[in-house]
Short mmCIF file of C-alpha atoms in Angstrom, two decimals:
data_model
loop_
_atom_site.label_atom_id
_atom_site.label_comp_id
_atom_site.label_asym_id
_atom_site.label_seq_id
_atom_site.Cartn_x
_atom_site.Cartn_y
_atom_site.Cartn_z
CA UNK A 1 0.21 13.27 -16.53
CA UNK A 2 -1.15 10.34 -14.44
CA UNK A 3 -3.07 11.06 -11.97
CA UNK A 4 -5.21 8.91 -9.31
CA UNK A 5 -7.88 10.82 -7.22
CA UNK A 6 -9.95 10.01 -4.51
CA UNK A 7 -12.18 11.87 -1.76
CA UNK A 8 -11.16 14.52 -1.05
CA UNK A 9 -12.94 15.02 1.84
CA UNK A 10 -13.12 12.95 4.97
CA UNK A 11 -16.49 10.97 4.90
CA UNK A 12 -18.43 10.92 8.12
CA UNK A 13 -21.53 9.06 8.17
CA UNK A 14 -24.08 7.26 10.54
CA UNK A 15 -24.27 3.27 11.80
CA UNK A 16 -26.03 0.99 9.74
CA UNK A 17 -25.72 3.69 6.03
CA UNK A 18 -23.93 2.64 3.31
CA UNK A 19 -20.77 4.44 2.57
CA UNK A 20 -19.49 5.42 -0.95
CA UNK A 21 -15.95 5.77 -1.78
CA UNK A 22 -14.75 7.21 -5.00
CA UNK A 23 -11.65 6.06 -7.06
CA UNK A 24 -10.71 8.53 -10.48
CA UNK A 25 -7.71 7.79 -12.14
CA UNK A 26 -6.54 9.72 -15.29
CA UNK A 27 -4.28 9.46 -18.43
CA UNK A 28 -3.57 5.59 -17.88
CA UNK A 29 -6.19 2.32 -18.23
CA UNK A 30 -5.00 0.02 -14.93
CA UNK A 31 -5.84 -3.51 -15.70
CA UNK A 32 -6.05 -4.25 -12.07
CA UNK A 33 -7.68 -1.91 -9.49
CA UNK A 34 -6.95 -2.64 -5.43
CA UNK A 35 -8.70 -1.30 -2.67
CA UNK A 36 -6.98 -1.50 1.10
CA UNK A 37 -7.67 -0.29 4.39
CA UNK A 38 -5.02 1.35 6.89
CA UNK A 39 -5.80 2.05 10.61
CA UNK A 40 -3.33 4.79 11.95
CA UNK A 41 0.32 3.79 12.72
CA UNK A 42 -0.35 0.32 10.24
CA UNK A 43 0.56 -1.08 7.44
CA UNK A 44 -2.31 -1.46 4.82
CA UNK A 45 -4.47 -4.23 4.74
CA UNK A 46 -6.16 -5.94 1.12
CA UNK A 47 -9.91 -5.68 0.91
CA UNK A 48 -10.70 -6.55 -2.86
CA UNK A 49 -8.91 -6.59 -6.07
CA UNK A 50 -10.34 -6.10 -9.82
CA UNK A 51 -9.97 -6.94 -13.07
CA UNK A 52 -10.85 -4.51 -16.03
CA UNK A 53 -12.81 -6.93 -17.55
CA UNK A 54 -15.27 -7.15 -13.94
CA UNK A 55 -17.84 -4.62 -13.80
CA UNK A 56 -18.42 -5.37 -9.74
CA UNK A 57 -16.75 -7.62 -7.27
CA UNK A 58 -18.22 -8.66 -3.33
CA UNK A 59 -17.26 -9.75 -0.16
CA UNK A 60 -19.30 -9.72 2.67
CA UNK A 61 -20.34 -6.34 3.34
CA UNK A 62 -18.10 -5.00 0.29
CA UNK A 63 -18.72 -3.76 -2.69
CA UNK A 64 -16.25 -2.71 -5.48
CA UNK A 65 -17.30 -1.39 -9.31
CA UNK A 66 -14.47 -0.78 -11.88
CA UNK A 67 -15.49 1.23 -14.85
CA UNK A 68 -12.99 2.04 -17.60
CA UNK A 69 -14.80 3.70 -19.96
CA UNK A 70 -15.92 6.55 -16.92
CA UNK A 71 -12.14 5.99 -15.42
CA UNK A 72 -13.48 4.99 -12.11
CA UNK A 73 -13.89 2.96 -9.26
CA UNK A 74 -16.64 2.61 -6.57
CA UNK A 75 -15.85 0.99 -2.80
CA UNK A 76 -18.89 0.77 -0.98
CA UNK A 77 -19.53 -0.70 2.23
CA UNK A 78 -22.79 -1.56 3.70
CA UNK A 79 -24.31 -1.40 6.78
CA UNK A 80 -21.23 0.06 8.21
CA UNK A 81 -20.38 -0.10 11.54
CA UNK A 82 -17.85 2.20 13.92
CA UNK A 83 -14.88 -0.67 13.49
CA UNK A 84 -15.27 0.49 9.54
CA UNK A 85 -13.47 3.48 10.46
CA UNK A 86 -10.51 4.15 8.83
CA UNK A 87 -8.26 5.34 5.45
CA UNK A 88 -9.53 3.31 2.62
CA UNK A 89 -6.60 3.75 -0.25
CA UNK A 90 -7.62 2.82 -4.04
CA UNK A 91 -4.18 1.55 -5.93
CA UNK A 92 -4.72 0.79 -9.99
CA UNK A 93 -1.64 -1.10 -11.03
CA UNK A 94 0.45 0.93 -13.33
CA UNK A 95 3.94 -0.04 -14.83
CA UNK A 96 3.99 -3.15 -13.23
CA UNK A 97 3.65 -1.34 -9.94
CA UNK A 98 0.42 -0.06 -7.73
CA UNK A 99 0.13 3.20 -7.22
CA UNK A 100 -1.64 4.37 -4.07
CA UNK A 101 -4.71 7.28 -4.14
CA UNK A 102 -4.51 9.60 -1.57
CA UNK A 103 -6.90 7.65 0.35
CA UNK A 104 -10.48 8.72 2.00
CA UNK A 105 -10.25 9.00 5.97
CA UNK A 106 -14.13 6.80 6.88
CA UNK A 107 -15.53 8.23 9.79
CA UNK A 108 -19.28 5.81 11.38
CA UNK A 109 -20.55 7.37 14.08
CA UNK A 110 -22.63 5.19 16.74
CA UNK B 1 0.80 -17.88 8.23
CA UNK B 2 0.07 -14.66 6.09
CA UNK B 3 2.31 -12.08 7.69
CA UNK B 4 4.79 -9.89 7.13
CA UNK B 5 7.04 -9.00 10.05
CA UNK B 6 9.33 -6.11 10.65
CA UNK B 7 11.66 -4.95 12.98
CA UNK B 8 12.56 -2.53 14.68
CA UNK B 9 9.18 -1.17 15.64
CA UNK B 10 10.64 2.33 16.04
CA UNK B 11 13.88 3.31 15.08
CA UNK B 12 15.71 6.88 16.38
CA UNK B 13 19.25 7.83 14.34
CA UNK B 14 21.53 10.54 13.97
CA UNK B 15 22.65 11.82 10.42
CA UNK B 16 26.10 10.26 10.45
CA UNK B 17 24.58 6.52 12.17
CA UNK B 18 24.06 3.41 9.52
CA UNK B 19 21.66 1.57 10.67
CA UNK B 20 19.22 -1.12 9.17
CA UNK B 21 15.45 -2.22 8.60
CA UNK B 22 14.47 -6.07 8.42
CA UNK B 23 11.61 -7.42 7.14
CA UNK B 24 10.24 -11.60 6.58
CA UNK B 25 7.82 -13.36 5.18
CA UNK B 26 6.97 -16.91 4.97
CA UNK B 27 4.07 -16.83 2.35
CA UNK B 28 6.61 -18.09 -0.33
CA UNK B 29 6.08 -14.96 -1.96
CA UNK B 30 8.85 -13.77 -4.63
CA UNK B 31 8.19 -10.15 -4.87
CA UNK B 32 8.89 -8.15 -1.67
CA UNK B 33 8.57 -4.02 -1.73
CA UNK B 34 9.74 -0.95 0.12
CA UNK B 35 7.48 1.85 0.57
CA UNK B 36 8.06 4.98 2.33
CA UNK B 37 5.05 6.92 3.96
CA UNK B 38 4.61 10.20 5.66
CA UNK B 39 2.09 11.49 7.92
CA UNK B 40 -1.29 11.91 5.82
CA UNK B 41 0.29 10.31 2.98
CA UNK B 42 -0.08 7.45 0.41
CA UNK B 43 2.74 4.66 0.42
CA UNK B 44 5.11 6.06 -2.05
CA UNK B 45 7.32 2.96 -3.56
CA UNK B 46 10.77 2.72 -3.43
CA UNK B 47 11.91 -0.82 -4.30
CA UNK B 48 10.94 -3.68 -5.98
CA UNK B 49 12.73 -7.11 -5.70
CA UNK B 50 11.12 -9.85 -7.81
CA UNK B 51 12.94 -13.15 -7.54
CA UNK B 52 15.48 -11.99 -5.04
CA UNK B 53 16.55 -9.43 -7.99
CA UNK B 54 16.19 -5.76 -7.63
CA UNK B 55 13.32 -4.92 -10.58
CA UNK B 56 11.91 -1.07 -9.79
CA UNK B 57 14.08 1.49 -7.77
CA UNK B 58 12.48 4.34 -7.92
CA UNK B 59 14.96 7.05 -8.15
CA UNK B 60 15.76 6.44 -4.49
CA UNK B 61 18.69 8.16 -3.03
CA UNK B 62 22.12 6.15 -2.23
CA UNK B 63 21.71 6.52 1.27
CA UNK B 64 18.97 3.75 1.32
CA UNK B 65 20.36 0.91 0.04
CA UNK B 66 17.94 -2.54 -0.36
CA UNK B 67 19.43 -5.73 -0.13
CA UNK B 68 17.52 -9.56 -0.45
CA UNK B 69 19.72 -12.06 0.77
CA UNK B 70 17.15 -15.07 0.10
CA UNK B 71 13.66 -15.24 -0.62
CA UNK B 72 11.92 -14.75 2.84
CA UNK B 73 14.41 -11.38 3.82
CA UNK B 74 14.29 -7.99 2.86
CA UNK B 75 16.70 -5.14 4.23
CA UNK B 76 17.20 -1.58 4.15
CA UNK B 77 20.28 -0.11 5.06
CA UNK B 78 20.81 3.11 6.06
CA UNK B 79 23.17 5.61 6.15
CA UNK B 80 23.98 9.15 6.69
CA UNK B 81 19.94 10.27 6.19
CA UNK B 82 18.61 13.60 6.44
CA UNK B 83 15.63 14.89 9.14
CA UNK B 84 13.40 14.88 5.92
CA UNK B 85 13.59 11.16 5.51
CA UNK B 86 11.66 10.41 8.64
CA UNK B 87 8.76 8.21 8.49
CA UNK B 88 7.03 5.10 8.33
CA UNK B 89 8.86 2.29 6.31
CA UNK B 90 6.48 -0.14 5.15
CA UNK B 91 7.54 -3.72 3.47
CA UNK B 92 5.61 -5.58 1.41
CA UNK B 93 5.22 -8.94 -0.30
CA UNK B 94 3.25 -10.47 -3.02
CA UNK B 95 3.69 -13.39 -5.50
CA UNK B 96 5.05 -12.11 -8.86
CA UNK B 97 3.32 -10.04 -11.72
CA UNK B 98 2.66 -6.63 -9.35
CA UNK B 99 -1.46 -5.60 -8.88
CA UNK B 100 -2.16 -8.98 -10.32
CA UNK B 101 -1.63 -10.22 -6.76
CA UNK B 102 -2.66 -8.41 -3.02
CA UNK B 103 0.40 -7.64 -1.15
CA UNK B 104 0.87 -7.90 2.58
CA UNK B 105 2.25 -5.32 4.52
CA UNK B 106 4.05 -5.61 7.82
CA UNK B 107 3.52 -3.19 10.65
CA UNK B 108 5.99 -0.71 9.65
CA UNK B 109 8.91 0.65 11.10
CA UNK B 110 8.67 4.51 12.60
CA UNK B 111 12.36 6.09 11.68
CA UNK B 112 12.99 9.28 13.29
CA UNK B 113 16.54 10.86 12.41
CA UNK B 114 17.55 13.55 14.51
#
């Protein structure tokens, strides 16, 4: 069956280190791969979208890497800072519909 | 203006009330969504309306029932729900062709029924 897997842990980690989020998806080959952020008691919020045929895509501090032949994406944000805190959610699009990881709960400490 | 609003903020009904969730955007967006999510949870879709049409309903049970009455409104009425279905209802919009687009996401509305 289809599966999408992310983190399973929460990730702490210190100011100013980059932090690595992991994306796995199974049994399915997404065309499109979103990542999002969602603070507690909010709606998600778009970070970065990618294409199958983009190896990496920026923004700012942001980093995303989509590769289909490992079935996997990387989110990675740099020099991260305590407002990075949050759930970071991976969704490939399947079906004509995105279908949400169970998301990685970011922890930066000062 | 990129946002999604939704009201109520929180939302408290018996079993036997109806009651309903509203949602707007004025991104000109064509595809609006319905997700459901509990506490620790992913968004799980429930509804998809692409061009004011209903296009995904995803085995949803009758007592949610969506409704688009123009392009910028989204609504979910309830009725007769169970203590199970509490949680937070997200909406969503996006222009057409799902995951080829971001969607936006309103606040939520927290629906407790007791």
């Amino acid at each position: 069956s289809q599966k999408i897997e992310q983190n399973s842990e929460a990730l702490n980690i210190q100011e100013g280190k980059t932090a690595t989020l992991t994306c796995n998806y199974t049994n399915y080959s997404p065309a499109y791969l979103q990542w999002y952020r969602q603070d507690p008691g909010r709606g998600p919020v778009f970070l970065l979208l990618i294409r199958e045929n983009e190896k990496e895509k920026r923004k700012e501090r942001l980093k995303v890497t989509f590769d289909t032949t490992l079935k996997q994406s990387l989110f990675h944000i740099t020099a991260s800072q305590p407002a990075d805190s949050a759930t970071y959610l991976c969704a490939p699009r399947q079906g004509g519909k995105l279908i949400f990881g169970q998301g990685t709960e970011l922890s930066v400490k000062p | 203006d990129t946002e999604v609003t939704q009201t109520p903020k929180h939302l408290v009904m018996g079993m036997t009330n109806k009651k309903s969730l509203k949602c707007e955007q004025h991104m000109g967006h064509r595809a609006m969504y319905w997700y459901k999510q509990k506490a620790k949870k992913p968004p799980e879709l429930m509804f998809v309306y692409s061009y004011e049409k209903l296009s995904i309903n995803e085995s949803v049970p009758s007592r949610f029932s969506p409704e688009c009455p123009n392009s910028s409104l989204l609504n979910l009425h309830l009725h007769a729900l169970q203590p199970e279905d509490s949680a937070l209802y997200l909406c969503a919009s996006s222009q057409v062709q799902t995951g080829r687009y971001e969607q936006y996401f309103g606040p939520g509305t927290r629906l407790t029924v007791t």
